[in-house]
PDB file of C-alpha atoms in Angstrom:
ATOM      1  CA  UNK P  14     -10.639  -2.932  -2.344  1.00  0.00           C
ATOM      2  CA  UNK P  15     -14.416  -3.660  -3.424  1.00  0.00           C
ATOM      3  CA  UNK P  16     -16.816  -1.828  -3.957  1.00  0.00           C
ATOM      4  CA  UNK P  17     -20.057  -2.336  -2.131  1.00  0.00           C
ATOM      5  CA  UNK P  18     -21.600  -4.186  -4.953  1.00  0.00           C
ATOM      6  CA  UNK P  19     -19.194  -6.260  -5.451  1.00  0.00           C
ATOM      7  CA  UNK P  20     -18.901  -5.426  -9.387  1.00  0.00           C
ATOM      8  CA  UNK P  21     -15.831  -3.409  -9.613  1.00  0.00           C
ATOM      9  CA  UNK P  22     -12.372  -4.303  -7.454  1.00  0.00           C
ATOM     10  CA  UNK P  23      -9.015  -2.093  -6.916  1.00  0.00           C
ATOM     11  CA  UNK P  24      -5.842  -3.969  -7.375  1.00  0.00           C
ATOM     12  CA  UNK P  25      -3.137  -2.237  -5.245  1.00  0.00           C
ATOM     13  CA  UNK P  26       0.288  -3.493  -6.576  1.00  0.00           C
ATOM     14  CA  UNK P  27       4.380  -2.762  -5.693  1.00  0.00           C
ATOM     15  CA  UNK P  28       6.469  -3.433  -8.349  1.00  0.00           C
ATOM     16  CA  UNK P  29       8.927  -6.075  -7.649  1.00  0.00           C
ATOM     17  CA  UNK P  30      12.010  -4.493  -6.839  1.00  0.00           C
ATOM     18  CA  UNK P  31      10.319  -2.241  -5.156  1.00  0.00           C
ATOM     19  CA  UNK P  32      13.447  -1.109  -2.955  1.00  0.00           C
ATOM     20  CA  UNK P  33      15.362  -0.599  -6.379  1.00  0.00           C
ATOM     21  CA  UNK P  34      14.979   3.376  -7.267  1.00  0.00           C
ATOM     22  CA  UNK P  35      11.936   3.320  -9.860  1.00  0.00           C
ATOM     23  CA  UNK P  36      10.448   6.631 -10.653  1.00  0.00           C
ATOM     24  CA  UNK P  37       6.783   7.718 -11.632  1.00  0.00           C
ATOM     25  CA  UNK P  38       7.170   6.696 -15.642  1.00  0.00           C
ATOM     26  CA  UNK P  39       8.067   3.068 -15.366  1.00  0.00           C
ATOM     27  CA  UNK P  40       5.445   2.791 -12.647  1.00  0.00           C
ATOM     28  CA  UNK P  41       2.897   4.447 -14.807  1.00  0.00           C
ATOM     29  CA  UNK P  42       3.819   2.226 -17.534  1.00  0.00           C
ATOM     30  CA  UNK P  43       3.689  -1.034 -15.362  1.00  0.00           C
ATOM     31  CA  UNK P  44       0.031   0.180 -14.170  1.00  0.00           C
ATOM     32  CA  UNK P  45      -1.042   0.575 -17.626  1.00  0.00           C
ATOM     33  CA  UNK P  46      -0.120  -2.428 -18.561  1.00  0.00           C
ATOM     34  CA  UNK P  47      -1.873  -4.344 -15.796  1.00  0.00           C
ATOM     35  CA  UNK P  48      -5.167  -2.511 -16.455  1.00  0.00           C
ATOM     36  CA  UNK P  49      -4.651  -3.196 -20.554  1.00  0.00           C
ATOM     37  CA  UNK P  50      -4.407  -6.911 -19.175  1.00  0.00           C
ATOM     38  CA  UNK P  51      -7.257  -6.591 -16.660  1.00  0.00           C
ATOM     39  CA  UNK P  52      -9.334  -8.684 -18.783  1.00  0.00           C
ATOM     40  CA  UNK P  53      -7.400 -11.525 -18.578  1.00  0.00           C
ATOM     41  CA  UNK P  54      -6.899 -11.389 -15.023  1.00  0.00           C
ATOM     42  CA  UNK P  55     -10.829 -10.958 -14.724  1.00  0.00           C
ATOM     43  CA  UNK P  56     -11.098 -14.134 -16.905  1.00  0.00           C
ATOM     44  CA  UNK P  57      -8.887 -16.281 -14.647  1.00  0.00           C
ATOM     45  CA  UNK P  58     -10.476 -14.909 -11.615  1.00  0.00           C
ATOM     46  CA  UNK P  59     -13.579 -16.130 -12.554  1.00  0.00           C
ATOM     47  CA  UNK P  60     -12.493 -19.593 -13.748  1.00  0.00           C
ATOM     48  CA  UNK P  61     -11.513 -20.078  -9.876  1.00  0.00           C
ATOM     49  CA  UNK P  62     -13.304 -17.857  -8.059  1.00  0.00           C
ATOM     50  CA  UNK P  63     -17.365 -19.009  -8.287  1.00  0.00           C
ATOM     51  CA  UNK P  64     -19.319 -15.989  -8.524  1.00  0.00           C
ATOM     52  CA  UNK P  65     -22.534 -14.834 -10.209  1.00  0.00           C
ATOM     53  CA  UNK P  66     -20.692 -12.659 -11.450  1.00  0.00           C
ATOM     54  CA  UNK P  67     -16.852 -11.297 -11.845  1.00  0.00           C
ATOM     55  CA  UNK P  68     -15.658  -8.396 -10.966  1.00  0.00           C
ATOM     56  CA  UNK P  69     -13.830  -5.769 -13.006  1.00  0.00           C
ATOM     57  CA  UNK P  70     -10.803  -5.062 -12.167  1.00  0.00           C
ATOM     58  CA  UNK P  71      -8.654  -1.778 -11.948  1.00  0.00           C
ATOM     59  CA  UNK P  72      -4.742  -1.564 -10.867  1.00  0.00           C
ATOM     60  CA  UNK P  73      -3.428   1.209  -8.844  1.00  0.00           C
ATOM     61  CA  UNK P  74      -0.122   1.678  -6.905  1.00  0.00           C
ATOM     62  CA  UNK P  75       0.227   0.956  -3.557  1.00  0.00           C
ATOM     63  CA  UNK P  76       2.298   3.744  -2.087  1.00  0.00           C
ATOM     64  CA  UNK P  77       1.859   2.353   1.579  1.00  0.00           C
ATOM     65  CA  UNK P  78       5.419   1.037   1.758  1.00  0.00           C
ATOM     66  CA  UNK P  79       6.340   4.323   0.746  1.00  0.00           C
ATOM     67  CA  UNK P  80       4.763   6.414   3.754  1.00  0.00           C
ATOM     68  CA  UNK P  81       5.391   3.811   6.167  1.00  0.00           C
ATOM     69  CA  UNK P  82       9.260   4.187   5.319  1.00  0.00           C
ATOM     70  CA  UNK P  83       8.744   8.045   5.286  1.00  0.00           C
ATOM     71  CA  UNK P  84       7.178   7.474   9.037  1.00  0.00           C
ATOM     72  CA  UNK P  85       9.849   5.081   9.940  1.00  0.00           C
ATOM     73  CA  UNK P  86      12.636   7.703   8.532  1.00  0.00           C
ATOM     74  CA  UNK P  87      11.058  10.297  10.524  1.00  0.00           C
ATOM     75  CA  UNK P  88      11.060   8.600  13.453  1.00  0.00           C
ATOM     76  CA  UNK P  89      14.415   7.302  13.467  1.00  0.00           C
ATOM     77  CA  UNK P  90      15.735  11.158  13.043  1.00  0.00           C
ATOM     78  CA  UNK P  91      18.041  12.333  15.604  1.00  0.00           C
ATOM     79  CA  UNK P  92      16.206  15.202  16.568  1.00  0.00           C
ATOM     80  CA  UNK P  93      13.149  13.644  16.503  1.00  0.00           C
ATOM     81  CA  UNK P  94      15.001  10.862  19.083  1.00  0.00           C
ATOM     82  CA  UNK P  95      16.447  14.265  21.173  1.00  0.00           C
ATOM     83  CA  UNK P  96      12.357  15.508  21.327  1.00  0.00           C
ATOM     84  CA  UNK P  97      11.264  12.611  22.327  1.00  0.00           C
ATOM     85  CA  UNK P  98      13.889  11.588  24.637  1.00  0.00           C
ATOM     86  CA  UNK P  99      12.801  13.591  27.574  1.00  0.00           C
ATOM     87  CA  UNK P 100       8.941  13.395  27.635  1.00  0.00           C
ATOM     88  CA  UNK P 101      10.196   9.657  28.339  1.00  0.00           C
ATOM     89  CA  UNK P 102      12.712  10.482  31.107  1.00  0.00           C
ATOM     90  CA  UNK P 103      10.016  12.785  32.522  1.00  0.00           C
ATOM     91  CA  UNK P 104       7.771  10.112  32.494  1.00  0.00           C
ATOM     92  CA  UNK P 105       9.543   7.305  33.834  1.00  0.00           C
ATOM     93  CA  UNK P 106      10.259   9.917  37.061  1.00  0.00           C
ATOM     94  CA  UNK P 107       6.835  10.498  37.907  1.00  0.00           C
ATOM     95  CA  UNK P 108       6.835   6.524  37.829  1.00  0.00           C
ATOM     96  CA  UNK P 109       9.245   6.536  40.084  1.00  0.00           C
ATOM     97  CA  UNK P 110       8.020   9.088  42.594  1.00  0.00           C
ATOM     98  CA  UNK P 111       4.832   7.319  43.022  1.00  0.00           C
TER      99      UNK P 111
END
């Protein structure tokens, strides 16, 4: 993500392994690592990337694939499969009324 200006950027990053059980400390420590590094990164960026100017950068973790597999969880639940069920049915019989 970049900022307006252009100046600063945020790195979202998974881990690989990612579908290996990590918890919060090794992620922590991966993130800090990456933003100890960020200079580096910034250096190579520009060296490839012609700018006026390069911008900073700052890791974060992406937790996207997490709440998309919450969603998908969710969605997959058997209850949630029995409430939707018949708001379907009902809806393909009004179909076939018409």
């Amino acid at each position: 993500r970049m900022s307006p200006d252009l100046r600063n950027a945020t790195v979202f990053v998974v881990p690989l392994g990612a579908t290996v059980e990590r918890n919060a400390e090794s992620d922590a420590v991966i993130i800090k690592a990456l933003n100890r590094a960020a200079g580096f990164f910034r250096g190579l960026l520009a060296r490839e990337v012609k700018m006026q100017f390069s911008s900073s950068l700052r890791f974060r973790l992406d937790e996207s694939f997490e709440q998309a597999s919450r969603i998908e969880a969710a969605l997959h639940d058997p209850a949630v499969a029995r409430d939707l069920g018949p708001a379907q049915d009902a809806d393909s019989q009004d179909k076939d009324d018409d």
